[in-house]
Coordinates of C-alpha atoms in Angstrom, one line a residue:
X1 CA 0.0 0.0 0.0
X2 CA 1.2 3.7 -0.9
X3 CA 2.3 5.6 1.9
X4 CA 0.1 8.7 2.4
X5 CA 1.3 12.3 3.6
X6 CA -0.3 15.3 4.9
X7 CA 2.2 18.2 4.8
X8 CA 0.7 20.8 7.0
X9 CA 2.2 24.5 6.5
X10 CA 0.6 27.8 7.0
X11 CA 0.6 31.0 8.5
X12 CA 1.6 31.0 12.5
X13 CA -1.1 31.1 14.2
X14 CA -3.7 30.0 11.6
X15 CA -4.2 26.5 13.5
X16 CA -1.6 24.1 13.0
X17 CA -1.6 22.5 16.4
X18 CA -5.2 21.9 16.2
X19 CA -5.3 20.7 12.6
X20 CA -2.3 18.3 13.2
X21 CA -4.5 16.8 16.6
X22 CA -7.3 16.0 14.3
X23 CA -5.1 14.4 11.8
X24 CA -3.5 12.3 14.8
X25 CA -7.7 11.4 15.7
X26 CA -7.9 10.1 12.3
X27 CA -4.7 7.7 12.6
X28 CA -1.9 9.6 11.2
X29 CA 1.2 9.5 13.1
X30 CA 2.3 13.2 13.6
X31 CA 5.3 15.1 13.7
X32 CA 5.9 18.9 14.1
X33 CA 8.2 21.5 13.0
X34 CA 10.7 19.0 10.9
X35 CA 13.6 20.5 9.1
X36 CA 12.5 20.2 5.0
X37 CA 16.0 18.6 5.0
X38 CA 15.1 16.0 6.7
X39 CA 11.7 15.2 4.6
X40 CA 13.2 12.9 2.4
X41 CA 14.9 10.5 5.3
X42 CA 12.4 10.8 7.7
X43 CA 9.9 9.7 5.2
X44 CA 12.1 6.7 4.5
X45 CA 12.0 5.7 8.4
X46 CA 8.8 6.3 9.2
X47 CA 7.2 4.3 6.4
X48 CA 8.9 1.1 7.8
X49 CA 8.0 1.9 11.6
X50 CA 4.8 3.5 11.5
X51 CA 2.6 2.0 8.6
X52 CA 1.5 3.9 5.4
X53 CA -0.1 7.5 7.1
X54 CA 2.0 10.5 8.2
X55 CA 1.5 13.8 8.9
X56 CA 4.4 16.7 9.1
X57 CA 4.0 20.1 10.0
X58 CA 6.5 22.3 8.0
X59 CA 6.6 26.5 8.4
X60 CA 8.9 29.3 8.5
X61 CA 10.6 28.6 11.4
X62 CA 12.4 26.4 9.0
X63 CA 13.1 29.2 6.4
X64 CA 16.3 28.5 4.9
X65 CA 15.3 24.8 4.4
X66 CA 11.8 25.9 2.6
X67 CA 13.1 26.2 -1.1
X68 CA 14.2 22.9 -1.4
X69 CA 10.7 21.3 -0.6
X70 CA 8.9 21.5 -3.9
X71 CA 11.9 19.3 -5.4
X72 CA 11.8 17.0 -2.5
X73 CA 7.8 16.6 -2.9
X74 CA 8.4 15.6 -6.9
X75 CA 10.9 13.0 -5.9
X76 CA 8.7 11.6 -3.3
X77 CA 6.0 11.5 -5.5
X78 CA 7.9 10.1 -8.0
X79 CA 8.3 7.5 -5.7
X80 CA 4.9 6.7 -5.4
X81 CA 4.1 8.6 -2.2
X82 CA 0.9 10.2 -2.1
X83 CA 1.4 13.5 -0.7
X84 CA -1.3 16.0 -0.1
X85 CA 0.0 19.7 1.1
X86 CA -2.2 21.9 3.1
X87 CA -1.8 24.8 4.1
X88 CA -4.2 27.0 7.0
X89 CA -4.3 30.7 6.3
X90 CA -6.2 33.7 7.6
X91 CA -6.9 37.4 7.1
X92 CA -4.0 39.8 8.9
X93 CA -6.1 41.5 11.0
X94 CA -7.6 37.6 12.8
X95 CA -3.7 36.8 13.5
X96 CA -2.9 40.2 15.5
X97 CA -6.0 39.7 17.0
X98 CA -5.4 36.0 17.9
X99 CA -1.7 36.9 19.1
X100 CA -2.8 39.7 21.2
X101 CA -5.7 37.1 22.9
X102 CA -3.1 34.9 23.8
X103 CA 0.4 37.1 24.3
X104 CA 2.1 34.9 22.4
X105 CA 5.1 36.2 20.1
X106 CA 5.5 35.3 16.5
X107 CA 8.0 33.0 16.4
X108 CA 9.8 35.3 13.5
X109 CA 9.6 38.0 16.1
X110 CA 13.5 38.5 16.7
X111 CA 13.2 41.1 19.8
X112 CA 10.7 42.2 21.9
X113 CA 9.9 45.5 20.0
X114 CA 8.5 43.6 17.4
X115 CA 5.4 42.5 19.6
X116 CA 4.1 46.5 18.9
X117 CA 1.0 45.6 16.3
X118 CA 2.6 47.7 13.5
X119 CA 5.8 45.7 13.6
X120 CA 3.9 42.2 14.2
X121 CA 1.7 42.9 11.0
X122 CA 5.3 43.4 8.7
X123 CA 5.9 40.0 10.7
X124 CA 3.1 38.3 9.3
X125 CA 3.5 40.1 5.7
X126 CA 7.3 38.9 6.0
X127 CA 5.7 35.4 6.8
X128 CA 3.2 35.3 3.8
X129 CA 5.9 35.8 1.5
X130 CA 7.9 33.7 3.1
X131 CA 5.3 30.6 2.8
X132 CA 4.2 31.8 -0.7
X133 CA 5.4 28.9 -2.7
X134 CA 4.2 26.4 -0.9
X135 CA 0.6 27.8 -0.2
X136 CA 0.3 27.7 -4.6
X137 CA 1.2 23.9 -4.6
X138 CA -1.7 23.4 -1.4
X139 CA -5.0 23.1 -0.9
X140 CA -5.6 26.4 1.1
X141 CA -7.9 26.1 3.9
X142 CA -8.6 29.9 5.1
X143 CA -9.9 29.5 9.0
X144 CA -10.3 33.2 9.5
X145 CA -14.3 32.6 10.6
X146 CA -13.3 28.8 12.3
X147 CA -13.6 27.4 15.4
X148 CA -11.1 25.3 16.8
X149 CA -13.6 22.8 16.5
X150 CA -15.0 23.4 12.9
X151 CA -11.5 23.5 11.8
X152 CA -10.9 19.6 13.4
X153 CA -14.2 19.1 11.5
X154 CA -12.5 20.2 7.8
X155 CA -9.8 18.4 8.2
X156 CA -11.4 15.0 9.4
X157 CA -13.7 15.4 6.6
X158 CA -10.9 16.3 3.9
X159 CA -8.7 13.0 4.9
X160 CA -11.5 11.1 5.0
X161 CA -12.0 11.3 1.5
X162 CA -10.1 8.9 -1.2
X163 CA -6.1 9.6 -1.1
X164 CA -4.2 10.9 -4.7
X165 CA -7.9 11.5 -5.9
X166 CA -9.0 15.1 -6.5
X167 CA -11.5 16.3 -4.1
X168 CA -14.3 19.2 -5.5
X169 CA -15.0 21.3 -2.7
X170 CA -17.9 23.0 -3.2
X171 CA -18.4 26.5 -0.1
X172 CA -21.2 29.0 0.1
X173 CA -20.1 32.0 1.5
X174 CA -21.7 36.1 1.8
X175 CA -19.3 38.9 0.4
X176 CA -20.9 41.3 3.0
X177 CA -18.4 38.6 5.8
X178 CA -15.5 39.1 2.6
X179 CA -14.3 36.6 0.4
X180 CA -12.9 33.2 1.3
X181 CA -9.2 33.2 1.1
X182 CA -9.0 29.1 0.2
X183 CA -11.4 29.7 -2.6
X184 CA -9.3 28.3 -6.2
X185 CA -12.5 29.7 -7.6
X186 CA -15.1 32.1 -6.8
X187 CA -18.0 32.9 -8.6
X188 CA -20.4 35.9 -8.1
X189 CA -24.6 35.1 -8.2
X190 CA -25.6 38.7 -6.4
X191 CA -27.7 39.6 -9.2
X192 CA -29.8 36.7 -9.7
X193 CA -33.1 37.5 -7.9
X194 CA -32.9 36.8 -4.2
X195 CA -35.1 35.0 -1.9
X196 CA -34.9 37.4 0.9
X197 CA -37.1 39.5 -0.8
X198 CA -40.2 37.2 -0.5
X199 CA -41.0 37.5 3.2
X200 CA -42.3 33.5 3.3
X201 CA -38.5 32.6 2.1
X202 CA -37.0 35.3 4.0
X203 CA -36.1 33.5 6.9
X204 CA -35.2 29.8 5.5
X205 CA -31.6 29.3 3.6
X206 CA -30.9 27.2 0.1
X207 CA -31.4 23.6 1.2
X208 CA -35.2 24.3 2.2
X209 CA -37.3 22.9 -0.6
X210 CA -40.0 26.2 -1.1
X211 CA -36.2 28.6 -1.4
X212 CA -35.2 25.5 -4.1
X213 CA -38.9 25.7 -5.8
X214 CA -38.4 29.7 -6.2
X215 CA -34.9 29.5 -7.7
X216 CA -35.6 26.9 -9.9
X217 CA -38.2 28.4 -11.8
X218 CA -35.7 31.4 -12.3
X219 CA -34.2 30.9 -15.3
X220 CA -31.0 33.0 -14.7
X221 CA -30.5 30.8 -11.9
X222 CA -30.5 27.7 -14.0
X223 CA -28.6 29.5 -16.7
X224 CA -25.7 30.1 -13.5
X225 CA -25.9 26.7 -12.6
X226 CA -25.1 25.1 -16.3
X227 CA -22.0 27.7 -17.0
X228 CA -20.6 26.9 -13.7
X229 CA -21.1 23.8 -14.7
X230 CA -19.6 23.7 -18.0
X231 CA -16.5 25.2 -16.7
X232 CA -15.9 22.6 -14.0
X233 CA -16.4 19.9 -16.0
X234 CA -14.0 21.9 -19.3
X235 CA -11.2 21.7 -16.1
X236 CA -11.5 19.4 -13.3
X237 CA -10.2 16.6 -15.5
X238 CA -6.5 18.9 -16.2
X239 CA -6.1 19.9 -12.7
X240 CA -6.7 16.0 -11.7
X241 CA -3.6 15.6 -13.7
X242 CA -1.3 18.8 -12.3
X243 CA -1.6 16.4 -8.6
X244 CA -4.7 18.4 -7.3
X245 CA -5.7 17.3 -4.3
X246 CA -8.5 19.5 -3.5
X247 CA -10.2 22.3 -5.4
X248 CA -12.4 25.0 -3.8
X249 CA -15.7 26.3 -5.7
X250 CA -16.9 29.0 -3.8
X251 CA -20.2 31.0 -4.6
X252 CA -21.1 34.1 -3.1
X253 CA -24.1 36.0 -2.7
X254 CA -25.4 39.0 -0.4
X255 CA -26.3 37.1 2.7
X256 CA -24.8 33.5 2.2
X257 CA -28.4 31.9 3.0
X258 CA -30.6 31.6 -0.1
X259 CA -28.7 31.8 -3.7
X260 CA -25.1 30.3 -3.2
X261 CA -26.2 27.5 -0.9
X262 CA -28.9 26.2 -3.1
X263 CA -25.7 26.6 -6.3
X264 CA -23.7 24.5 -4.1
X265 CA -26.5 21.9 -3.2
X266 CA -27.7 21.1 -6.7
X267 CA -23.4 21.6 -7.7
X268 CA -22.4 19.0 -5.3
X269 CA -25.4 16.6 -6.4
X270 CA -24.5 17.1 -9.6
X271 CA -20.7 16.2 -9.6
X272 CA -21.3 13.8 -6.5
X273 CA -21.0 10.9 -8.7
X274 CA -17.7 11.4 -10.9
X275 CA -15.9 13.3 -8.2
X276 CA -15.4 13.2 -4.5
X277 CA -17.4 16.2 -3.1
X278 CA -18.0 18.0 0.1
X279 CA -20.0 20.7 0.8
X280 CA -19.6 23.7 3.1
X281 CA -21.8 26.5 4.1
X282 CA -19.6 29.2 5.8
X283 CA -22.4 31.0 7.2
X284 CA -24.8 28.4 7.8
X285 CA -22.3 26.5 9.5

């Protein structure tokens, strides 16, 4: 059997610790913080002592090690290792905040002037660009709006799903809350007509059947539906092949209630049975 990775990365203080628990609930065998230079051999060890599931958490405490991991992950793969990078981000303004909750320093911070907010946001700007490569090869999972707890969820529910197969991710979200920063695709449906309007649908979201009867009869909604369509099934089967793990489909509308969650319902239903799917409902949930 393949051995299967989880590289977790991301932004300090986006949730590594509690990501890398839930992958250790779901049977991986975890290790944090390794040196990218020691990827390659500590791969080799562990897949002869601990079975055929790992998880490592790489970031940018390990800086000067970072640009040799994309070659390292080709050669692994090249092996037949299934690898599948993730990588936890969130918005500037939720990691100051979560720092200053907990008085922790960033662990870039290099002296103790640095923990002022102006200097910790170039901290966390310095970070991002640090982290840049490997966030484009990873499925981004953005847990700006997560609890610790949702976040265990994601994860348990992304490893769950069939390793070194691509993974459609399908998330309703509301621009008013701001755009979701693991979203590989987003797609505006603000001005088809909205549900809130009709005071009977008003309070009930996209998965009720009378909010499904009145979008279905609109037929710019259906004409939405089909192009989104038509482009995912035009590219799902090329990014298969480029080693995509997951992709992220996110629709947007005012409130995140009525119009994108009924577009990712009838998506998900809809490419349930080529693809693995999962659906999320950012506000709902």
């Amino acid at each position: 059997m393949a051995l299967e990775i989880v590289l977790l990365t991301g932004m300090s203080g986006s949730g590594k610790s509690v990501a890398l628990h839930a992958l250790e609930d779901a049977g991986y065998y975890c290790v944090d913080n390794l040196p990218p230079e020691l990827l390659s051999p500590f791969v080799a060890l562990e897949h002869q002592h601990h079975g055929n599931r790992v998880a490592i958490a790489i970031d940018a405490r390990s800086a000067t090690g970072l640009p040799q991991l994309p070659q390292q992950i080709a050669q692994l793969r090249s092996q037949g290792v299934v690898i599948t990078p993730l990588f936890l981000d969130a918005s500037t303004g939720t990691l100051v905040r979560r720092f200053s909750e907990t008085r922790r320093r960033h662990p870039l911070t290099r002296d103790h002037a640095q923990s002022e907010r102006k200097a910790l946001v170039q901290t966390i700007e310095l970070e991002r660009e640090l982290l840049a490569g490997l966030r484009e090869q990873a499925h981004v999972i953005d847990t700006s709006t997560l609890r610790a707890s949702q976040l265990q969820s994601t994860i348990k529910h992304l490893v769950a799903t069939q390793a070194g197969q691509l993974t459609l991710v399908f998330q309703s979200f509301a621009f008013k809350r701001g755009t979701p920063m693991d979203a590989d695709y987003v797609f505006d449906v603000r001005m088809l007509p909205n549900p809130h309007y009709e005071a009977a649908l008003r309070a009930l979201t996209g998965r009720d059947a009378p909010v499904a009867d009145f979008l279905r009869q609109q037929p710019e909604v259906l004409r939405m539906q089909e192009d989104i369509a038509l482009f995912l099934d035009r590219w799902l089967d090329a990014l298969a092949q480029n080693h995509r793990s997951y992709v992220t489909v996110a629709i947007g509308c005012t409130g995140g209630q009525h119009r994108s969650v009924y577009l990712v319902e009838q998506l998900a239903q809809r490419f349930g049975p080529q693809w693995t799917t999962l659906r999320r409902h950012r506000e709902l949930d």
